[in-house]
Amino acid sequence: MTGTQWVPLALARDIAPGTSAGTMVEDAEIVVWRDTDGRAHAWEDRCPHRGMKLSFGFVRGDHIACLYHGWEFDEGGICRKIPAHPDLEVPGSICAARYGCTETGGMIWAALPLGTDPIEVPALPDAVPVRSITLEAGLITVADMLLNEENAVIEGALATLDCAHGPLAIGVQPIRPGTVALHITTRPGASAETLLAICDWAETLRRAAEKEIAA
Amino acid sequence: MSAPLLHNYDLDEDCYRARLVAACTGVALDLRNVDMFPGAEHRSDAYMRLNPLGTLPILQDETLVLTQPEAILRRLAALDPERRLLPEDEVIAARIDDWLAFWAQHLAVAKAAREIALMATPGDLAALSARTARMLRVMEDHMTHQTIRGLGFFAGPELTLADLALFPAFALSRDHGLDHDAFPALRLWARRVRLTPGFITMPGIPDYH
């Protein structure tokens, strides 16, 4: 990867306020979480204390807390509370590493690699979430299959195409070699029937991609 | 009438299922804790007499001695006068049967994987964990479709016995190294299950609410 790239981590709908989830981009472990005010955050999934995954922990207001020893970090990634030392004024130097994070097109995006300063923030049209789906197949296999669809274009980590059930905008997340997650959205106003048909399209694509790998 | 007696080991996921169903239905349960690991008390003469399979949980209720997890869950759920986990609707009941059979026949790999990881029982952890991932994917696809249909649980709009039977295998999968990253619909479902009045946890399922 050269320069800064925006990578989708989840459908915005799937990270409810006050919850967190672990994910990966090219083997880098990331926790994506939403504070109780509704703001999304993407951090390195590692407590600076003992290296525990922060995604195993829990969200309290605008803090995320580690499950291991309860260290709490504020929105800026700075440790604010160490329960074992309740009277300690925590020095501001204990920090979790943060990714640039934004929400657009019905998805939560992180700027990779860690520590890069994103210049342009993508702005995508409003979209309705369909589902996220993980494929045990390589990025090139999956991209080729998406490009076989009508009017398919892949720009950065976003694929747009027309399937038989309507236009799709799909965030493509390379999890690790041989595993890709797709975050599938469609245009607003799609019926439940259409959304189920798009799910079927995605699950058929997954079968085909994984068959290709097995062959 | 005395409360049914559960021969229990706190770290066993089927024992947890029985405690969870009793807790969510308000059915009183007497517990007898068995030193399963490392003591192997469930294989003692007294226990082999009670259950020749040498497994836990065992539920004793009046003249009944039940040793099959599915039968134990059904019995506990049926003791609830409101039958809140076993609704009468025939279609929903058929779906509950289907998911209970899925749990008993196909999701048992999750328990086997966890026992290898935690209690050093022999077996192929990598193969069992991969198989568990396949089964969780079946559940993820189903819960994704249910959510689109506006149904929050496995058999319909309300929590049933199917959800409580399936929940532990998902909630405990990290014990054998299987993360929840690929299962967003199950994550949201597990959160709804946790909100059930009476819900209890076990070691490995954090209690952070």
GROMACS .gro file of C-alpha atoms in nm:
model
  424
    1MET     CA    1   0.000   0.000   0.000
    2THR     CA    2   0.143   0.339  -0.093
    3GLY     CA    3   0.031   0.659   0.076
    4THR     CA    4  -0.286   0.681   0.276
    5GLN     CA    5  -0.581   0.466   0.183
    6TRP     CA    6  -0.931   0.458   0.322
    7VAL     CA    7  -1.043   0.104   0.400
    8PRO     CA    8  -1.398   0.006   0.505
    9LEU     CA    9  -1.419  -0.179   0.839
   10ALA     CA   10  -1.792  -0.238   0.892
   11LEU     CA   11  -2.141  -0.136   0.795
   12ALA     CA   12  -2.226   0.165   1.010
   13ARG     CA   13  -2.550  -0.005   1.121
   14ASP     CA   14  -2.362  -0.305   1.263
   15ILE     CA   15  -2.163  -0.103   1.520
   16ALA     CA   16  -2.434   0.012   1.762
   17PRO     CA   17  -2.366   0.303   2.001
   18GLY     CA   18  -2.179   0.179   2.307
   19THR     CA   19  -2.034  -0.131   2.136
   20SER     CA   20  -1.704  -0.241   1.988
   21ALA     CA   21  -1.588  -0.507   1.743
   22GLY     CA   22  -1.252  -0.642   1.637
   23THR     CA   23  -1.146  -0.658   1.275
   24MET     CA   24  -0.832  -0.675   1.058
   25VAL     CA   25  -0.686  -0.506   0.754
   26GLU     CA   26  -0.396  -0.690   0.595
   27ASP     CA   27  -0.322  -0.858   0.930
   28ALA     CA   28  -0.328  -0.530   1.129
   29GLU     CA   29  -0.568  -0.579   1.423
   30ILE     CA   30  -0.816  -0.294   1.461
   31VAL     CA   31  -1.094  -0.225   1.710
   32VAL     CA   32  -1.386  -0.029   1.569
   33TRP     CA   33  -1.616   0.118   1.832
   34ARG     CA   34  -1.890   0.372   1.869
   35ASP     CA   35  -1.926   0.596   2.172
   36THR     CA   36  -2.265   0.655   2.330
   37ASP     CA   37  -2.288   0.992   2.148
   38GLY     CA   38  -2.276   0.795   1.821
   39ARG     CA   39  -1.923   0.880   1.703
   40ALA     CA   40  -1.724   0.598   1.541
   41HIS     CA   41  -1.357   0.532   1.626
   42ALA     CA   42  -1.092   0.297   1.482
   43TRP     CA   43  -0.788   0.216   1.697
   44GLU     CA   44  -0.511  -0.036   1.710
   45ASP     CA   45  -0.673  -0.337   1.884
   46ARG     CA   46  -0.421  -0.345   2.164
   47CYS     CA   47  -0.428  -0.212   2.517
   48PRO     CA   48  -0.093  -0.037   2.585
   49HIS     CA   49  -0.087  -0.197   2.930
   50ARG     CA   50  -0.063  -0.572   2.857
   51GLY     CA   51  -0.147  -0.598   2.488
   52MET     CA   52  -0.499  -0.734   2.546
   53LYS     CA   53  -0.739  -0.679   2.256
   54LEU     CA   54  -0.949  -0.372   2.332
   55SER     CA   55  -1.230  -0.526   2.123
   56PHE     CA   56  -1.280  -0.778   2.405
   57GLY     CA   57  -1.355  -0.485   2.635
   58PHE     CA   58  -1.653  -0.256   2.664
   59VAL     CA   59  -1.763   0.099   2.591
   60ARG     CA   60  -1.865   0.337   2.872
   61GLY     CA   61  -1.991   0.673   2.746
   62ASP     CA   62  -1.708   0.821   2.539
   63HIS     CA   63  -1.447   0.586   2.686
   64ILE     CA   64  -1.347   0.233   2.586
   65ALA     CA   65  -1.228   0.005   2.866
   66CYS     CA   66  -1.000  -0.298   2.852
   67LEU     CA   67  -1.154  -0.623   2.976
   68TYR     CA   68  -0.825  -0.727   3.138
   69HIS     CA   69  -0.760  -0.458   3.403
   70GLY     CA   70  -1.026  -0.200   3.321
   71TRP     CA   71  -0.795   0.075   3.194
   72GLU     CA   72  -1.019   0.336   3.031
   73PHE     CA   73  -0.926   0.546   2.728
   74ASP     CA   74  -1.098   0.865   2.611
   75GLU     CA   75  -1.189   0.959   2.252
   76GLY     CA   76  -0.835   1.090   2.199
   77GLY     CA   77  -0.689   0.750   2.292
   78ILE     CA   78  -0.548   0.885   2.621
   79CYS     CA   79  -0.572   0.667   2.931
   80ARG     CA   80  -0.795   0.839   3.189
   81LYS     CA   81  -0.857   0.572   3.452
   82ILE     CA   82  -0.662   0.283   3.605
   83PRO     CA   83  -0.900   0.104   3.846
   84ALA     CA   84  -0.617  -0.060   4.043
   85HIS     CA   85  -0.493   0.291   4.133
   86PRO     CA   86  -0.816   0.488   4.184
   87ASP     CA   87  -0.638   0.789   4.338
   88LEU     CA   88  -0.375   0.815   4.066
   89GLU     CA   89  -0.386   1.111   3.833
   90VAL     CA   90  -0.307   0.913   3.517
   91PRO     CA   91  -0.022   1.074   3.321
   92GLY     CA   92  -0.134   1.186   2.975
   93SER     CA   93   0.142   0.989   2.806
   94ILE     CA   94  -0.034   0.648   2.814
   95CYS     CA   95  -0.208   0.626   2.477
   96ALA     CA   96  -0.380   0.382   2.246
   97ALA     CA   97  -0.286   0.423   1.877
   98ARG     CA   98  -0.568   0.571   1.664
   99TYR     CA   99  -0.649   0.550   1.296
  100GLY     CA  100  -0.817   0.832   1.107
  101CYS     CA  101  -1.185   0.732   1.100
  102THR     CA  102  -1.489   0.850   0.909
  103GLU     CA  103  -1.838   0.736   0.828
  104THR     CA  104  -1.982   0.767   0.477
  105GLY     CA  105  -2.195   0.565   0.235
  106GLY     CA  106  -2.334   0.357   0.522
  107MET     CA  107  -1.986   0.229   0.620
  108ILE     CA  108  -1.717   0.305   0.878
  109TRP     CA  109  -1.376   0.369   0.718
  110ALA     CA  110  -1.023   0.385   0.859
  111ALA     CA  111  -0.719   0.559   0.709
  112LEU     CA  112  -0.430   0.317   0.673
  113PRO     CA  113  -0.151   0.271   0.753
  114LEU     CA  114  -0.147   0.371   1.119
  115GLY     CA  115  -0.013   0.719   1.181
  116THR     CA  116  -0.078   0.862   0.835
  117ASP     CA  117  -0.264   1.187   0.819
  118PRO     CA  118  -0.552   1.157   0.573
  119ILE     CA  119  -0.592   1.460   0.349
  120GLU     CA  120  -0.908   1.387   0.159
  121VAL     CA  121  -1.206   1.231   0.331
  122PRO     CA  122  -1.429   1.034   0.096
  123ALA     CA  123  -1.790   1.150   0.056
  124LEU     CA  124  -2.027   0.883  -0.075
  125PRO     CA  125  -2.399   0.909  -0.145
  126ASP     CA  126  -2.648   0.782   0.112
  127ALA     CA  127  -2.689   0.405   0.099
  128VAL     CA  128  -2.889   0.130   0.265
  129PRO     CA  129  -2.687  -0.147   0.435
  130VAL     CA  130  -2.748  -0.499   0.306
  131ARG     CA  131  -2.490  -0.717   0.482
  132SER     CA  132  -2.122  -0.774   0.546
  133ILE     CA  133  -1.990  -1.106   0.421
  134THR     CA  134  -1.650  -1.270   0.467
  135LEU     CA  135  -1.503  -1.473   0.180
  136GLU     CA  136  -1.220  -1.721   0.223
  137ALA     CA  137  -1.071  -1.615  -0.110
  138GLY     CA  138  -0.790  -1.388  -0.226
  139LEU     CA  139  -0.837  -1.020  -0.308
  140ILE     CA  140  -0.761  -1.069  -0.678
  141THR     CA  141  -1.012  -1.356  -0.714
  142VAL     CA  142  -1.283  -1.149  -0.546
  143ALA     CA  143  -1.204  -0.831  -0.742
  144ASP     CA  144  -1.213  -1.025  -1.072
  145MET     CA  145  -1.554  -1.166  -0.985
  146LEU     CA  146  -1.692  -0.825  -0.894
  147LEU     CA  147  -1.555  -0.680  -1.219
  148ASN     CA  148  -1.750  -0.946  -1.414
  149GLU     CA  149  -2.075  -0.779  -1.309
  150GLU     CA  150  -2.256  -0.513  -1.516
  151ASN     CA  151  -2.101  -0.163  -1.511
  152ALA     CA  152  -1.849  -0.269  -1.248
  153VAL     CA  153  -1.583  -0.021  -1.138
  154ILE     CA  154  -1.339  -0.053  -0.847
  155GLU     CA  155  -1.191   0.270  -0.714
  156GLY     CA  156  -0.966   0.235  -0.410
  157ALA     CA  157  -1.157   0.009  -0.173
  158LEU     CA  158  -1.500   0.080  -0.323
  159ALA     CA  159  -1.665  -0.136  -0.590
  160THR     CA  160  -1.978  -0.014  -0.765
  161LEU     CA  161  -2.179  -0.239  -0.994
  162ASP     CA  162  -2.528  -0.331  -1.112
  163CYS     CA  163  -2.650  -0.674  -1.007
  164ALA     CA  164  -2.987  -0.815  -1.119
  165HIS     CA  165  -3.147  -0.666  -0.806
  166GLY     CA  166  -3.022  -0.311  -0.835
  167PRO     CA  167  -2.710  -0.096  -0.804
  168LEU     CA  168  -2.461  -0.190  -0.532
  169ALA     CA  169  -2.181   0.001  -0.363
  170ILE     CA  170  -1.948  -0.246  -0.193
  171GLY     CA  171  -1.664  -0.169   0.047
  172VAL     CA  172  -1.381  -0.418  -0.007
  173GLN     CA  173  -1.176  -0.497   0.307
  174PRO     CA  174  -0.864  -0.711   0.268
  175ILE     CA  175  -0.856  -0.899   0.600
  176ARG     CA  176  -0.543  -1.111   0.544
  177PRO     CA  177  -0.403  -1.305   0.250
  178GLY     CA  178  -0.686  -1.536   0.139
  179THR     CA  179  -0.965  -1.359   0.328
  180VAL     CA  180  -1.171  -1.060   0.213
  181ALA     CA  181  -1.477  -0.895   0.370
  182LEU     CA  182  -1.736  -0.719   0.154
  183HIS     CA  183  -1.961  -0.451   0.305
  184ILE     CA  184  -2.258  -0.442   0.071
  185THR     CA  185  -2.496  -0.145   0.035
  186THR     CA  186  -2.764  -0.052  -0.214
  187ARG     CA  187  -2.974   0.252  -0.296
  188PRO     CA  188  -3.224   0.387  -0.042
  189GLY     CA  189  -3.579   0.257  -0.071
  190ALA     CA  190  -3.494  -0.107  -0.147
  191SER     CA  191  -3.762  -0.348  -0.016
  192ALA     CA  192  -3.691  -0.635   0.224
  193GLU     CA  193  -3.744  -0.872  -0.071
  194THR     CA  194  -3.477  -0.692  -0.271
  195LEU     CA  195  -3.236  -0.696   0.025
  196LEU     CA  196  -3.286  -1.074   0.062
  197ALA     CA  197  -3.224  -1.120  -0.312
  198ILE     CA  198  -2.899  -0.922  -0.280
  199CYS     CA  199  -2.799  -1.145   0.013
  200ASP     CA  200  -2.855  -1.446  -0.212
  201TRP     CA  201  -2.643  -1.281  -0.484
  202ALA     CA  202  -2.363  -1.227  -0.228
  203GLU     CA  203  -2.380  -1.582  -0.088
  204THR     CA  204  -2.371  -1.721  -0.444
  205LEU     CA  205  -2.063  -1.508  -0.515
  206ARG     CA  206  -1.902  -1.643  -0.196
  207ARG     CA  207  -1.966  -2.005  -0.301
  208ALA     CA  208  -1.816  -1.938  -0.643
  209ALA     CA  209  -1.510  -1.756  -0.503
  210GLU     CA  210  -1.439  -2.030  -0.250
  211LYS     CA  211  -1.487  -2.302  -0.513
  212GLU     CA  212  -1.230  -2.127  -0.729
  213ILE     CA  213  -0.982  -2.140  -0.442
  214ALA     CA  214  -1.053  -2.507  -0.370
  215ALA     CA  215  -1.014  -2.603  -0.739
  216MET     CA  216  -4.237  -3.049   4.539
  217SER     CA  217  -3.864  -2.984   4.556
  218ALA     CA  218  -3.672  -2.805   4.284
  219PRO     CA  219  -3.504  -3.013   4.012
  220LEU     CA  220  -3.140  -3.096   4.089
  221LEU     CA  221  -2.872  -3.013   3.835
  222HIS     CA  222  -2.540  -3.194   3.864
  223ASN     CA  223  -2.328  -2.906   3.748
  224TYR     CA  224  -1.977  -2.804   3.648
  225ASP     CA  225  -1.947  -2.427   3.608
  226LEU     CA  226  -1.706  -2.432   3.312
  227ASP     CA  227  -1.905  -2.684   3.107
  228GLU     CA  228  -2.109  -2.512   2.837
  229ASP     CA  229  -2.401  -2.757   2.848
  230CYS     CA  230  -2.427  -2.709   3.226
  231TYR     CA  231  -2.432  -2.333   3.157
  232ARG     CA  232  -2.714  -2.384   2.904
  233ALA     CA  233  -2.922  -2.555   3.173
  234ARG     CA  234  -2.850  -2.281   3.431
  235LEU     CA  235  -2.925  -2.014   3.167
  236VAL     CA  236  -3.261  -2.164   3.067
  237ALA     CA  237  -3.362  -2.198   3.434
  238ALA     CA  238  -3.253  -1.838   3.505
  239CYS     CA  239  -3.443  -1.694   3.206
  240THR     CA  240  -3.764  -1.880   3.291
  241GLY     CA  241  -3.754  -1.827   3.667
  242VAL     CA  242  -3.746  -2.205   3.725
  243ALA     CA  243  -3.583  -2.280   4.063
  244LEU     CA  244  -3.289  -2.517   4.039
  245ASP     CA  245  -3.083  -2.692   4.305
  246LEU     CA  246  -2.717  -2.721   4.207
  247ARG     CA  247  -2.471  -2.989   4.303
  248ASN     CA  248  -2.124  -2.889   4.187
  249VAL     CA  249  -1.920  -3.179   4.052
  250ASP     CA  250  -1.539  -3.175   4.038
  251MET     CA  251  -1.524  -3.260   3.667
  252PHE     CA  252  -1.176  -3.118   3.604
  253PRO     CA  253  -0.926  -3.216   3.731
  254GLY     CA  254  -1.105  -3.454   3.972
  255ALA     CA  255  -1.307  -3.652   3.708
  256GLU     CA  256  -1.578  -3.695   3.972
  257HIS     CA  257  -1.835  -3.739   3.693
  258ARG     CA  258  -1.662  -4.072   3.617
  259SER     CA  259  -1.679  -4.195   3.979
  260ASP     CA  260  -1.881  -4.507   4.062
  261ALA     CA  261  -2.162  -4.299   4.209
  262TYR     CA  262  -2.191  -4.089   3.892
  263MET     CA  263  -2.147  -4.378   3.648
  264ARG     CA  264  -2.436  -4.546   3.829
  265LEU     CA  265  -2.648  -4.235   3.772
  266ASN     CA  266  -2.533  -4.175   3.412
  267PRO     CA  267  -2.345  -4.460   3.241
  268LEU     CA  268  -2.229  -4.215   2.972
  269GLY     CA  269  -2.017  -4.035   3.230
  270THR     CA  270  -2.121  -3.691   3.109
  271LEU     CA  271  -2.257  -3.374   3.264
  272PRO     CA  272  -2.504  -3.211   3.301
  273ILE     CA  273  -2.747  -3.451   3.469
  274LEU     CA  274  -3.092  -3.331   3.571
  275GLN     CA  275  -3.282  -3.516   3.844
  276ASP     CA  276  -3.646  -3.421   3.880
  277GLU     CA  277  -3.879  -3.642   4.088
  278THR     CA  278  -3.835  -3.982   3.921
  279LEU     CA  279  -3.661  -3.843   3.611
  280VAL     CA  280  -3.288  -3.872   3.545
  281LEU     CA  281  -3.203  -3.681   3.224
  282THR     CA  282  -2.858  -3.694   3.067
  283GLN     CA  283  -2.909  -3.548   2.718
  284PRO     CA  284  -2.857  -3.170   2.706
  285GLU     CA  285  -3.148  -3.115   2.465
  286ALA     CA  286  -3.389  -3.314   2.684
  287ILE     CA  287  -3.269  -3.124   2.992
  288LEU     CA  288  -3.330  -2.785   2.826
  289ARG     CA  289  -3.674  -2.890   2.703
  290ARG     CA  290  -3.771  -3.020   3.049
  291LEU     CA  291  -3.661  -2.698   3.222
  292ALA     CA  292  -3.840  -2.481   2.964
  293ALA     CA  293  -4.157  -2.690   3.003
  294LEU     CA  294  -4.152  -2.638   3.383
  295ASP     CA  295  -4.212  -2.266   3.323
  296PRO     CA  296  -4.590  -2.217   3.360
  297GLU     CA  297  -4.573  -1.929   3.107
  298ARG     CA  298  -4.377  -2.147   2.859
  299ARG     CA  299  -4.206  -1.828   2.746
  300LEU     CA  300  -3.927  -2.017   2.563
  301LEU     CA  301  -4.163  -2.270   2.398
  302PRO     CA  302  -4.443  -2.073   2.227
  303GLU     CA  303  -4.745  -2.272   2.109
  304ASP     CA  304  -4.741  -2.152   1.746
  305GLU     CA  305  -4.676  -2.469   1.544
  306VAL     CA  306  -4.457  -2.307   1.281
  307ILE     CA  307  -4.235  -2.143   1.542
  308ALA     CA  308  -4.225  -2.473   1.735
  309ALA     CA  309  -4.105  -2.653   1.419
  310ARG     CA  310  -3.831  -2.392   1.371
  311ILE     CA  311  -3.724  -2.437   1.735
  312ASP     CA  312  -3.702  -2.815   1.676
  313ASP     CA  313  -3.490  -2.758   1.367
  314TRP     CA  314  -3.241  -2.529   1.543
  315LEU     CA  315  -3.222  -2.755   1.850
  316ALA     CA  316  -3.132  -3.044   1.618
  317PHE     CA  317  -2.875  -2.820   1.444
  318TRP     CA  318  -2.722  -2.746   1.784
  319ALA     CA  319  -2.718  -3.110   1.895
  320GLN     CA  320  -2.589  -3.256   1.568
  321HIS     CA  321  -2.380  -2.988   1.401
  322LEU     CA  322  -2.271  -2.739   1.665
  323ALA     CA  323  -2.134  -3.001   1.904
  324VAL     CA  324  -1.797  -2.941   1.734
  325ALA     CA  325  -1.779  -2.606   1.917
  326LYS     CA  326  -1.793  -2.775   2.257
  327ALA     CA  327  -1.534  -3.033   2.149
  328ALA     CA  328  -1.300  -2.757   2.025
  329ARG     CA  329  -1.335  -2.564   2.350
  330GLU     CA  330  -1.267  -2.870   2.565
  331ILE     CA  331  -0.947  -2.941   2.374
  332ALA     CA  332  -0.835  -2.580   2.413
  333LEU     CA  333  -0.920  -2.544   2.783
  334MET     CA  334  -0.904  -2.889   2.935
  335ALA     CA  335  -0.636  -3.052   2.723
  336THR     CA  336  -0.863  -3.335   2.607
  337PRO     CA  337  -0.721  -3.506   2.298
  338GLY     CA  338  -0.841  -3.411   1.948
  339ASP     CA  339  -0.775  -3.203   1.635
  340LEU     CA  340  -0.832  -2.846   1.753
  341ALA     CA  341  -0.764  -2.680   1.417
  342ALA     CA  342  -1.011  -2.903   1.231
  343LEU     CA  343  -1.283  -2.867   1.496
  344SER     CA  344  -1.241  -2.490   1.517
  345ALA     CA  345  -1.261  -2.460   1.137
  346ARG     CA  346  -1.576  -2.673   1.139
  347THR     CA  347  -1.719  -2.450   1.413
  348ALA     CA  348  -1.650  -2.145   1.194
  349ARG     CA  349  -1.853  -2.309   0.914
  350MET     CA  350  -2.145  -2.370   1.150
  351LEU     CA  351  -2.131  -2.013   1.285
  352ARG     CA  352  -2.142  -1.895   0.924
  353VAL     CA  353  -2.468  -2.089   0.873
  354MET     CA  354  -2.603  -1.911   1.181
  355GLU     CA  355  -2.470  -1.571   1.062
  356ASP     CA  356  -2.642  -1.605   0.724
  357HIS     CA  357  -2.969  -1.705   0.891
  358MET     CA  358  -2.957  -1.418   1.143
  359THR     CA  359  -2.875  -1.173   0.860
  360HIS     CA  360  -3.190  -1.283   0.676
  361GLN     CA  361  -3.400  -1.279   0.994
  362THR     CA  362  -3.291  -0.921   1.063
  363ILE     CA  363  -3.398  -0.811   0.714
  364ARG     CA  364  -3.735  -0.980   0.775
  365GLY     CA  365  -3.765  -0.779   1.096
  366LEU     CA  366  -3.723  -1.088   1.315
  367GLY     CA  367  -3.469  -1.053   1.595
  368PHE     CA  368  -3.425  -1.417   1.695
  369PHE     CA  369  -3.360  -1.759   1.542
  370ALA     CA  370  -3.716  -1.896   1.534
  371GLY     CA  371  -3.912  -1.572   1.511
  372PRO     CA  372  -3.968  -1.228   1.661
  373GLU     CA  373  -3.915  -1.338   2.023
  374LEU     CA  374  -3.641  -1.519   2.210
  375THR     CA  375  -3.704  -1.896   2.233
  376LEU     CA  376  -3.525  -2.205   2.359
  377ALA     CA  377  -3.342  -2.218   2.023
  378ASP     CA  378  -3.159  -1.891   2.098
  379LEU     CA  379  -3.047  -2.000   2.446
  380ALA     CA  380  -2.927  -2.337   2.311
  381LEU     CA  381  -2.723  -2.167   2.035
  382PHE     CA  382  -2.589  -1.867   2.231
  383PRO     CA  383  -2.309  -2.033   2.436
  384ALA     CA  384  -2.126  -2.180   2.134
  385PHE     CA  385  -2.101  -1.831   1.982
  386ALA     CA  386  -2.029  -1.645   2.306
  387LEU     CA  387  -1.752  -1.890   2.405
  388SER     CA  388  -1.586  -1.933   2.063
  389ARG     CA  389  -1.291  -1.712   2.161
  390ASP     CA  390  -1.196  -1.980   2.416
  391HIS     CA  391  -1.078  -2.190   2.121
  392GLY     CA  392  -0.938  -1.899   1.923
  393LEU     CA  393  -1.234  -1.814   1.700
  394ASP     CA  394  -1.299  -1.440   1.695
  395HIS     CA  395  -1.633  -1.273   1.627
  396ASP     CA  396  -1.506  -1.046   1.346
  397ALA     CA  397  -1.687  -1.230   1.065
  398PHE     CA  398  -2.023  -1.248   1.244
  399PRO     CA  399  -2.179  -0.900   1.279
  400ALA     CA  400  -2.539  -1.028   1.273
  401LEU     CA  401  -2.460  -1.280   1.549
  402ARG     CA  402  -2.288  -1.005   1.754
  403LEU     CA  403  -2.606  -0.795   1.746
  404TRP     CA  404  -2.821  -1.102   1.818
  405ALA     CA  405  -2.600  -1.198   2.116
  406ARG     CA  406  -2.650  -0.846   2.249
  407ARG     CA  407  -3.028  -0.893   2.232
  408VAL     CA  408  -3.000  -1.232   2.405
  409ARG     CA  409  -2.804  -1.066   2.687
  410LEU     CA  410  -3.096  -0.828   2.750
  411THR     CA  411  -3.330  -1.118   2.843
  412PRO     CA  412  -3.461  -1.074   3.199
  413GLY     CA  413  -3.277  -1.319   3.424
  414PHE     CA  414  -2.982  -1.359   3.183
  415ILE     CA  415  -2.668  -1.494   3.351
  416THR     CA  416  -2.307  -1.535   3.233
  417MET     CA  417  -2.039  -1.797   3.293
  418PRO     CA  418  -1.657  -1.773   3.298
  419GLY     CA  419  -1.553  -1.678   2.943
  420ILE     CA  420  -1.864  -1.467   2.883
  421PRO     CA  421  -1.788  -1.123   3.023
  422ASP     CA  422  -2.047  -0.961   3.245
  423TYR     CA  423  -1.998  -0.594   3.166
  424HIS     CA  424  -2.343  -0.443   3.169
   0.00000   0.00000   0.00000
